[in-house]
């Protein structure tokens, strides 16, 4: 799961995928939390949609007792072996991904499912070599990649040495209006501050004004890990605030070399989807985890932990009595390249198929070494959350009440578009899920809630070779997998609190700040 906070360095992977002919559709969510849930009553689900009564109390649920850490651990060990023998990773379009998908299919078939492979096409942005940002006048200075700057995904290629000109850098609106470029010299490199509008808009305005390249200066610590959405006509990089300050301080006569070696390739990949054999086909509970990882490592927490938990849940769910609602288990491809698999799936649904999905549950990173217990913000209370579809709050409450019944604290985490729920939210489908923390830093207060170490990321191994089996916290997996199993069983019985009897869709305002791991503005 992609998860970079605004001030941190970009991941070392330099590939981003999107759907053919599409601009940014959303992003992915892994952050901190502000609202504590420590006590509450159990969720009571009564008759809904003409279904059988829901679970009256968390202790009545059967599935959490069947989904065990040992079963999940076995899947994690197998996914780890697959990565080890296939280049050390399960990145999209690699043998590791294909073999991992074959494993998931085999396990689902053994449990009685009929899994389907759903293919999709997309465009993959690739950076073939490290970018260059260097000051050539009035004095020479090299800026280091990736510490001082990083390439914006979907930056066009180019190698240009030219004067650099500041564009309204005293304002958060820097580069947002064509008027900012009045008198801009043709062929110069534009220095633009990060601010309110998207990087795509800033870049297009610069290109229209005749700029040969763009350097976006960050307004928080670290380089800008962002995207211009569509392939730009000129090269674009994001610099740290410190590097930008040095450039602006150089004054007149500033000249830079900016080089980006990138291309866009036509690619294809696939999702794996399997439905329960029974349950109402017009009220489907979807449960998803992304199957792909990054090239840097085996991806055991991100997102082997989610895959193993969802897979074990699917296998054990098949043993239960007839559910009232159909449950659909999804294993998404190409999440790490911009949420492509899940987005393509939702886009490919007919209106009738979309309306049959009662809700979506997302599970991405459930075994962070320095973990927390985070529930997606279905109430839309956090500042950086997207407006959640109606019914999402009921999903959030279901998780919160379950953990509260067990005396376990939870906190909300933003629905900011950083994981595979993004396309479902955009389509107006109630969504929710769990997360154990990514690259956010644990506070002293959170140590009191969960244990662990303050001042350290929830997952210090995120998107590195150290995201291996030894660094998956099975205590976190044990706790959160119980919540996964409980929610699946509960909503398989009744979705009344989420979508009521007569379900309708309402268009959502959808203006994410992120597309997966990448900032849009």
Coordinates of C-alpha atoms in Angstrom, one line a residue:
X1 CA 0.0 0.0 0.0
X2 CA 1.4 3.3 -0.9
X3 CA 1.8 5.6 2.1
X4 CA 4.1 8.6 2.2
X5 CA 3.5 11.5 4.4
X6 CA 4.0 14.9 2.8
X7 CA 7.4 15.6 4.3
X8 CA 9.0 12.3 3.7
X9 CA 11.3 11.0 1.0
X10 CA 9.7 9.2 -2.0
X11 CA 9.8 5.5 -2.3
X12 CA 12.6 4.2 -4.4
X13 CA 10.3 2.6 -6.9
X14 CA 10.0 4.8 -10.0
X15 CA 7.1 3.3 -11.8
X16 CA 3.5 4.5 -11.8
X17 CA 0.6 3.0 -13.6
X18 CA -2.7 4.5 -14.7
X19 CA -5.6 3.4 -16.8
X20 CA -5.3 4.0 -20.5
X21 CA -6.7 7.4 -21.5
X22 CA -7.5 8.5 -17.9
X23 CA -6.2 11.2 -15.7
X24 CA -5.9 10.9 -11.9
X25 CA -8.9 9.2 -10.4
X26 CA -7.8 9.1 -6.8
X27 CA -5.1 8.1 -4.5
X28 CA -4.4 5.8 -1.4
X29 CA -4.9 6.3 2.9
X30 CA -2.5 5.6 5.7
X31 CA -2.1 8.2 8.2
X32 CA -2.4 8.9 11.9
X33 CA -5.5 9.5 13.9
X34 CA -7.1 12.0 16.1
X35 CA -10.3 10.6 17.7
X36 CA -10.1 7.9 20.3
X37 CA -12.7 5.1 20.5
X38 CA -12.3 3.2 23.8
X39 CA -15.8 2.3 24.9
X40 CA -19.2 1.6 23.4
X41 CA -21.9 -0.8 23.0
X42 CA -21.9 -3.8 20.7
X43 CA -23.3 -3.5 17.2
X44 CA -26.9 -4.7 16.9
X45 CA -27.9 -5.6 13.4
X46 CA -31.6 -6.4 13.1
X47 CA -33.6 -7.5 10.1
X48 CA -32.6 -5.7 7.0
X49 CA -33.4 -6.2 3.3
X50 CA -35.6 -9.1 4.3
X51 CA -32.6 -11.0 5.7
X52 CA -32.0 -13.0 8.8
X53 CA -31.1 -11.2 12.0
X54 CA -27.6 -9.9 12.3
X55 CA -25.1 -10.6 15.0
X56 CA -26.4 -9.2 18.3
X57 CA -23.0 -9.2 20.1
X58 CA -19.4 -9.7 19.1
X59 CA -19.2 -12.9 21.1
X60 CA -21.9 -14.5 19.0
X61 CA -19.7 -14.3 15.9
X62 CA -18.2 -17.6 14.7
X63 CA -15.8 -16.5 11.9
X64 CA -13.3 -14.8 14.3
X65 CA -12.7 -18.1 16.0
X66 CA -12.1 -19.8 12.7
X67 CA -9.7 -17.3 11.2
X68 CA -6.6 -17.9 13.2
X69 CA -3.1 -16.4 13.3
X70 CA -1.7 -19.8 12.4
X71 CA -3.7 -20.0 9.3
X72 CA -2.8 -16.5 8.3
X73 CA 0.9 -17.2 9.1
X74 CA 0.9 -20.2 6.8
X75 CA -0.3 -18.0 3.9
X76 CA 2.3 -15.4 4.7
X77 CA 5.1 -18.1 4.7
X78 CA 3.9 -19.3 1.3
X79 CA 3.8 -15.7 -0.1
X80 CA 7.3 -15.1 1.3
X81 CA 8.6 -18.3 -0.4
X82 CA 7.1 -17.3 -3.6
X83 CA 8.8 -13.9 -3.5
X84 CA 12.1 -15.4 -2.4
X85 CA 12.2 -17.7 -5.5
X86 CA 10.9 -15.1 -7.9
X87 CA 13.2 -12.2 -7.8
X88 CA 12.6 -11.2 -4.2
X89 CA 9.2 -9.5 -4.8
X90 CA 5.6 -9.7 -6.0
X91 CA 5.5 -6.5 -8.0
X92 CA 3.0 -6.2 -10.8
X93 CA 4.0 -7.8 -14.1
X94 CA 6.6 -10.0 -12.5
X95 CA 6.8 -13.8 -12.0
X96 CA 6.4 -13.2 -8.3
X97 CA 3.0 -11.6 -8.9
X98 CA 1.8 -14.4 -11.3
X99 CA 2.9 -17.2 -8.9
X100 CA 1.3 -15.4 -6.0
X101 CA -2.0 -15.1 -8.0
X102 CA -1.8 -18.8 -8.9
X103 CA -1.5 -19.6 -5.2
X104 CA -4.5 -17.5 -4.3
X105 CA -6.5 -19.1 -7.0
X106 CA -5.5 -22.6 -5.9
X107 CA -6.4 -21.8 -2.3
X108 CA -9.8 -20.4 -3.2
X109 CA -10.6 -23.4 -5.4
X110 CA -9.7 -25.8 -2.5
X111 CA -12.3 -23.9 -0.4
X112 CA -15.0 -24.4 -3.0
X113 CA -14.9 -21.0 -4.8
X114 CA -14.7 -20.4 -8.5
X115 CA -12.2 -17.6 -8.8
X116 CA -12.2 -15.4 -11.8
X117 CA -9.2 -13.6 -13.4
X118 CA -10.2 -10.1 -14.6
X119 CA -7.7 -8.6 -17.0
X120 CA -7.2 -4.9 -17.6
X121 CA -5.0 -2.6 -19.7
X122 CA -3.2 0.4 -18.3
X123 CA -0.3 2.7 -19.0
X124 CA 2.9 2.3 -16.9
X125 CA 5.1 5.3 -16.4
X126 CA 8.8 4.2 -16.0
X127 CA 11.8 6.2 -15.1
X128 CA 14.8 4.5 -16.8
X129 CA 17.6 6.2 -14.9
X130 CA 18.0 8.7 -12.1
X131 CA 17.0 12.3 -12.8
X132 CA 19.4 15.2 -12.7
X133 CA 19.0 18.6 -11.1
X134 CA 22.1 20.8 -11.0
X135 CA 22.8 24.5 -10.7
X136 CA 25.2 25.5 -13.5
X137 CA 25.3 29.3 -12.8
X138 CA 26.2 31.7 -11.2
X139 CA 28.0 28.9 -9.4
X140 CA 27.9 25.1 -9.8
X141 CA 26.0 22.9 -7.4
X142 CA 24.7 19.3 -7.6
X143 CA 21.4 18.3 -6.0
X144 CA 21.2 14.7 -4.8
X145 CA 18.4 12.3 -5.9
X146 CA 16.3 11.3 -4.0
X147 CA 17.3 13.3 -0.9
X148 CA 17.0 16.8 -2.5
X149 CA 14.5 16.2 -5.2
X150 CA 12.4 13.5 -7.0
X151 CA 10.8 13.2 -10.4
X152 CA 7.1 13.8 -10.6
X153 CA 5.4 10.7 -11.9
X154 CA 4.2 11.2 -15.5
X155 CA 6.9 13.8 -16.0
X156 CA 7.8 14.0 -19.7
X157 CA 11.3 13.2 -20.7
X158 CA 13.9 15.8 -21.4
X159 CA 17.4 17.1 -20.8
X160 CA 17.6 20.9 -20.7
X161 CA 20.1 23.5 -19.5
X162 CA 18.5 26.9 -19.3
X163 CA 17.9 30.0 -17.1
X164 CA 15.6 29.4 -14.1
X165 CA 12.9 31.9 -13.3
X166 CA 10.7 32.1 -10.1
X167 CA 7.0 32.2 -10.7
X168 CA 5.0 34.0 -8.0
X169 CA 6.8 32.0 -5.4
X170 CA 5.6 34.2 -2.5
X171 CA 2.1 32.8 -2.9
X172 CA 0.4 29.4 -2.4
X173 CA -1.2 30.1 -5.8
X174 CA 2.2 30.0 -7.4
X175 CA 1.8 28.8 -11.0
X176 CA -2.0 28.2 -10.7
X177 CA -3.0 31.0 -13.1
X178 CA -1.8 31.8 -16.6
X179 CA -1.2 35.4 -15.5
X180 CA 1.6 34.2 -13.2
X181 CA 3.6 33.5 -16.3
X182 CA 3.2 37.0 -17.8
X183 CA 6.6 37.9 -19.4
X184 CA 8.0 34.4 -18.7
X185 CA 11.1 33.9 -21.0
X186 CA 10.7 31.2 -23.6
X187 CA 12.8 28.1 -22.9
X188 CA 13.4 28.9 -19.2
X189 CA 12.9 26.5 -16.3
X190 CA 10.0 27.6 -14.0
X191 CA 10.5 27.6 -10.2
X192 CA 7.0 27.1 -8.7
X193 CA 5.9 26.7 -5.1
X194 CA 3.7 23.8 -4.1
X195 CA 0.3 25.2 -3.2
X196 CA -3.4 25.0 -3.6
X197 CA -3.8 23.8 -7.2
X198 CA -2.6 20.5 -8.7
X199 CA 0.8 19.9 -10.1
X200 CA -0.8 19.1 -13.4
X201 CA -2.3 22.5 -13.6
X202 CA 0.9 24.2 -12.6
X203 CA 2.9 22.2 -15.2
X204 CA 0.4 22.8 -18.0
X205 CA 0.4 26.6 -17.3
X206 CA 4.2 26.5 -17.4
X207 CA 4.3 24.5 -20.7
X208 CA 1.7 26.9 -22.3
X209 CA 4.0 29.8 -21.4
X210 CA 6.9 28.2 -23.1
X211 CA 8.8 26.8 -20.1
X212 CA 11.3 24.0 -20.9
X213 CA 10.9 22.4 -17.4
X214 CA 9.5 22.8 -14.0
X215 CA 10.9 22.6 -10.5
X216 CA 8.2 22.4 -7.8
X217 CA 9.4 23.6 -4.4
X218 CA 7.9 21.8 -1.4
X219 CA 6.2 23.7 1.4
X220 CA 7.0 21.0 4.0
X221 CA 10.0 18.9 4.9
X222 CA 11.3 16.5 2.2
X223 CA 11.1 16.3 -1.6
X224 CA 7.7 16.3 -3.3
X225 CA 6.5 12.8 -4.0
X226 CA 3.9 13.8 -6.6
X227 CA 2.4 13.2 -9.9
X228 CA 1.3 15.4 -12.8
X229 CA -1.4 12.9 -13.7
X230 CA -1.1 12.9 -17.4
X231 CA 2.2 12.7 -19.3
X232 CA 3.6 16.3 -19.4
X233 CA 5.2 17.9 -22.4
X234 CA 8.2 19.0 -20.3
X235 CA 10.3 17.4 -17.4
X236 CA 9.0 18.1 -13.9
X237 CA 10.7 17.4 -10.5
X238 CA 9.8 18.2 -6.9
X239 CA 12.5 19.7 -4.7
X240 CA 12.8 20.0 -0.9
X241 CA 12.1 23.3 0.7
X242 CA 15.8 23.6 1.5
X243 CA 16.9 23.0 -2.1
X244 CA 14.3 25.4 -3.3
X245 CA 15.4 28.1 -0.9
X246 CA 19.0 27.7 -2.2
X247 CA 17.8 28.1 -5.8
X248 CA 15.7 31.2 -5.0
X249 CA 18.5 32.7 -3.1
X250 CA 20.8 32.5 -6.1
X251 CA 18.9 35.5 -7.6
X252 CA 19.3 36.6 -11.2
X253 CA 21.6 34.7 -13.4
X254 CA 20.4 31.3 -12.0
X255 CA 20.9 28.6 -14.6
X256 CA 19.9 24.9 -14.1
X257 CA 20.3 21.6 -15.8
X258 CA 17.1 19.4 -15.5
X259 CA 17.1 15.9 -17.0
X260 CA 14.4 13.2 -16.8
X261 CA 14.7 9.9 -18.6
X262 CA 11.1 8.5 -18.7
X263 CA 8.6 6.8 -20.9
X264 CA 5.1 5.4 -20.8
X265 CA 4.5 1.8 -21.7
X266 CA 1.3 0.0 -22.6
X267 CA 0.8 -2.8 -20.0
X268 CA -1.8 -5.3 -18.8
X269 CA -2.4 -7.1 -15.6
X270 CA -5.3 -8.7 -13.7
X271 CA -7.3 -9.0 -10.5
X272 CA -8.5 -12.2 -8.8
X273 CA -12.1 -12.2 -7.7
X274 CA -14.2 -14.9 -6.1
X275 CA -17.9 -15.0 -4.9
X276 CA -19.3 -17.0 -2.1
X277 CA -21.5 -19.8 -3.5
X278 CA -24.6 -18.6 -1.6
X279 CA -26.2 -15.3 -0.6
X280 CA -28.2 -12.7 -2.3
X281 CA -26.5 -11.6 -5.5
X282 CA -28.2 -8.2 -5.4
X283 CA -26.6 -7.3 -2.1
X284 CA -22.9 -8.1 -2.3
X285 CA -20.4 -7.5 0.4
X286 CA -17.0 -6.9 -1.2
X287 CA -13.8 -7.5 0.7
X288 CA -10.4 -6.6 -0.9
X289 CA -6.7 -6.5 -0.5
X290 CA -4.0 -5.7 -3.0
X291 CA -1.9 -8.6 -4.1
X292 CA 1.0 -6.8 -5.7
X293 CA 4.0 -5.4 -3.9
X294 CA 6.9 -3.1 -4.8
X295 CA 10.1 -4.2 -6.5
X296 CA 12.3 -3.4 -3.5
X297 CA 11.2 -6.4 -1.3
X298 CA 8.9 -9.3 -0.6
X299 CA 6.1 -7.0 0.8
X300 CA 5.0 -9.1 3.7
X301 CA 3.2 -6.4 5.6
X302 CA 2.4 -4.3 2.5
X303 CA 0.4 -6.2 1.6
X304 CA 1.0 -9.8 2.3
X305 CA -0.7 -9.3 5.6
X306 CA -3.9 -8.1 4.0
X307 CA -3.8 -10.8 1.4
X308 CA -3.2 -13.6 3.9
X309 CA -6.0 -12.4 6.2
X310 CA -8.6 -12.0 3.4
X311 CA -7.6 -15.3 1.9
X312 CA -7.9 -17.1 5.3
X313 CA -11.2 -15.3 5.9
X314 CA -12.5 -16.5 2.5
X315 CA -11.5 -20.1 3.3
X316 CA -13.1 -20.1 6.7
X317 CA -16.2 -18.2 5.5
X318 CA -17.0 -21.1 3.1
X319 CA -17.5 -23.3 6.1
X320 CA -20.4 -21.2 7.6
X321 CA -24.1 -21.8 7.1
X322 CA -25.8 -20.0 4.2
X323 CA -25.1 -16.3 4.4
X324 CA -28.0 -13.9 3.7
X325 CA -25.7 -11.8 1.4
X326 CA -23.2 -12.8 -1.1
X327 CA -19.6 -12.1 -0.2
X328 CA -17.1 -11.2 -2.9
X329 CA -13.4 -11.5 -2.2
X330 CA -11.0 -9.5 -4.4
X331 CA -7.2 -9.5 -4.7
X332 CA -6.2 -6.4 -6.6
X333 CA -3.4 -6.0 -9.0
X334 CA -1.2 -2.9 -9.7
X335 CA -2.1 -1.1 -6.5
X336 CA 1.4 0.1 -6.1
X337 CA 1.4 1.8 -9.5
X338 CA -1.6 4.0 -8.7
X339 CA -4.6 1.8 -7.6
X340 CA -5.0 0.6 -11.1
X341 CA -6.6 -2.8 -10.6
X342 CA -9.4 -1.7 -8.2
X343 CA -10.0 1.4 -10.2
X344 CA -10.3 -0.6 -13.4
X345 CA -12.7 -3.0 -11.7
X346 CA -15.1 -0.3 -10.5
X347 CA -15.0 1.5 -13.8
X348 CA -15.8 -1.8 -15.6
X349 CA -19.0 -2.3 -13.6
X350 CA -22.3 -1.6 -15.2
X351 CA -24.8 0.5 -13.3
X352 CA -26.7 -2.5 -12.3
X353 CA -23.6 -4.4 -11.1
X354 CA -22.5 -1.3 -9.1
X355 CA -25.8 -1.0 -7.4
X356 CA -25.6 -4.6 -6.3
X357 CA -22.5 -3.9 -4.2
X358 CA -23.8 -3.1 -0.7
X359 CA -20.4 -2.1 0.7
X360 CA -16.6 -2.4 0.3
X361 CA -14.1 -3.4 3.0
X362 CA -10.4 -2.7 2.4
X363 CA -7.5 -4.3 4.2
X364 CA -4.0 -3.0 3.5
X365 CA -1.2 -3.5 6.0
X366 CA -2.4 -5.3 9.0
X367 CA 0.9 -6.4 10.6
X368 CA 3.0 -3.2 11.0
X369 CA 5.9 -3.8 13.4
X370 CA 5.1 -0.7 15.6
X371 CA 1.4 -1.1 15.0
X372 CA -1.7 0.8 15.8
X373 CA -5.4 -0.1 15.4
X374 CA -6.8 2.3 12.9
X375 CA -10.4 2.3 11.4
X376 CA -11.1 4.2 8.2
X377 CA -12.9 7.5 8.8
X378 CA -16.4 6.7 7.6
X379 CA -17.9 9.7 9.4
X380 CA -15.6 12.1 7.5
X381 CA -14.4 13.8 10.6
X382 CA -10.7 14.1 9.9
X383 CA -9.5 17.1 8.0
X384 CA -7.9 15.2 5.2
X385 CA -10.7 12.7 4.6
X386 CA -12.6 12.6 1.4
X387 CA -16.4 12.9 1.8
X388 CA -17.4 9.3 2.5
X389 CA -20.6 7.8 1.0
X390 CA -23.6 7.4 3.3
X391 CA -23.3 4.1 5.2
X392 CA -19.6 4.3 5.6
X393 CA -20.1 5.6 9.2
X394 CA -22.0 2.4 10.0
X395 CA -19.1 0.4 8.9
X396 CA -16.7 2.4 11.0
X397 CA -19.0 2.0 14.1
X398 CA -19.1 -1.8 13.5
X399 CA -15.4 -2.1 13.8
X400 CA -15.1 0.4 16.7
X401 CA -17.8 -1.4 18.7
X402 CA -16.2 -4.8 18.1
X403 CA -12.8 -3.7 19.4
X404 CA -14.4 -1.7 22.2
X405 CA -16.2 -4.8 23.4
X406 CA -12.7 -6.4 23.8
X407 CA -11.3 -3.5 25.6
X408 CA -9.1 -2.4 22.7
X409 CA -8.6 1.2 21.7
X410 CA -9.0 2.2 18.1
X411 CA -8.4 5.5 16.3
X412 CA -9.7 6.8 12.9
X413 CA -7.5 7.0 9.9
X414 CA -8.2 9.3 7.0
X415 CA -10.1 8.3 3.9
X416 CA -7.6 10.3 1.8
X417 CA -7.5 8.1 -1.3
X418 CA -4.3 6.2 -0.6
X419 CA -5.6 2.6 -1.0
X420 CA -8.1 0.6 -3.0
X421 CA -11.2 2.0 -1.4
X422 CA -10.7 5.1 -3.5
X423 CA -12.6 4.0 -6.6
X424 CA -15.4 2.6 -4.5
X425 CA -15.8 5.9 -2.6
X426 CA -15.8 7.8 -5.9
X427 CA -18.5 5.5 -7.2
X428 CA -20.7 6.2 -4.1
X429 CA -20.2 2.7 -2.5
X430 CA -20.1 2.7 1.3
X431 CA -16.6 1.7 2.4
X432 CA -14.5 1.0 5.4
X433 CA -11.6 -1.1 6.7
X434 CA -8.7 -1.5 9.0
X435 CA -5.0 -0.5 8.9
X436 CA -2.1 -1.0 11.3
X437 CA -0.1 2.1 10.3
X438 CA 2.4 3.0 7.7
X439 CA 5.0 5.8 7.6
X440 CA 3.3 8.0 10.2
X441 CA 5.2 8.3 13.5
X442 CA 3.9 6.8 16.7
X443 CA 3.2 9.2 19.6
X444 CA 3.7 8.7 23.3
X445 CA -0.1 8.6 23.7
X446 CA -0.3 5.8 21.1
X447 CA 2.3 3.8 23.0
X448 CA -0.1 3.9 25.9
X449 CA -2.8 2.5 23.6
X450 CA -0.8 -0.1 21.7
X451 CA 2.7 -0.5 23.1
X452 CA 5.6 -0.1 20.8
X453 CA 8.1 2.7 20.4
X454 CA 7.3 6.5 20.3
X455 CA 9.0 8.6 17.7
X456 CA 9.3 5.6 15.3
X457 CA 7.2 4.9 12.2
X458 CA 4.4 2.4 12.5
X459 CA 6.2 0.4 9.8
X460 CA 9.9 1.5 9.4
X461 CA 10.3 -1.2 6.7
X462 CA 7.6 0.2 4.4
X463 CA 8.6 -0.3 0.7
X464 CA 12.0 -1.7 1.5
X465 CA 13.7 -5.1 1.4
X466 CA 13.2 -5.3 5.2
X467 CA 9.4 -5.7 4.7
X468 CA 9.8 -9.4 5.2
X469 CA 8.2 -12.2 7.2
X470 CA 10.4 -11.5 10.3
X471 CA 9.0 -8.0 10.5
X472 CA 5.3 -8.8 10.4
X473 CA 3.8 -8.2 13.9
X474 CA 1.6 -11.2 14.4
X475 CA 0.0 -9.7 17.5
X476 CA -1.4 -6.9 15.2
X477 CA -2.5 -9.5 12.6
X478 CA -4.2 -11.5 15.3
X479 CA -6.2 -8.6 16.7
X480 CA -7.1 -7.0 13.4
X481 CA -7.9 -10.2 11.6
X482 CA -10.6 -10.8 14.3
X483 CA -12.1 -7.5 13.3
X484 CA -11.9 -8.5 9.6
X485 CA -13.7 -11.8 10.2
X486 CA -16.3 -10.2 12.5
X487 CA -17.2 -7.5 9.9
X488 CA -17.4 -10.0 7.1
X489 CA -19.7 -12.3 9.1
X490 CA -21.8 -9.5 10.4
X491 CA -22.5 -7.9 7.0
X492 CA -23.0 -11.3 5.3
X493 CA -26.0 -11.5 7.7
X494 CA -27.3 -8.0 7.3
X495 CA -26.3 -4.7 5.8
X496 CA -29.3 -2.7 7.2
X497 CA -27.2 0.0 9.0
X498 CA -25.2 0.5 5.9
X499 CA -27.6 0.7 2.9
X500 CA -31.1 0.2 4.4
X501 CA -33.9 -1.4 2.5
X502 CA -34.1 0.7 -0.6
X503 CA -30.6 1.6 -1.7
X504 CA -29.8 4.4 -4.0
X505 CA -26.6 6.0 -5.2
X506 CA -25.7 9.6 -4.8
X507 CA -22.9 11.3 -6.7
X508 CA -20.0 12.1 -4.4
X509 CA -17.8 15.2 -4.4
X510 CA -14.4 13.6 -5.2
X511 CA -11.4 15.8 -5.2
X512 CA -8.5 13.8 -3.7
X513 CA -5.2 15.3 -2.8
X514 CA -3.5 12.0 -3.7
X515 CA -3.4 9.3 -6.4
X516 CA -2.2 6.3 -4.5
X517 CA 1.2 7.1 -2.9
X518 CA 1.6 10.3 -5.0
X519 CA 0.5 13.8 -4.2
X520 CA -1.6 15.6 -6.8
X521 CA -1.0 19.0 -5.3

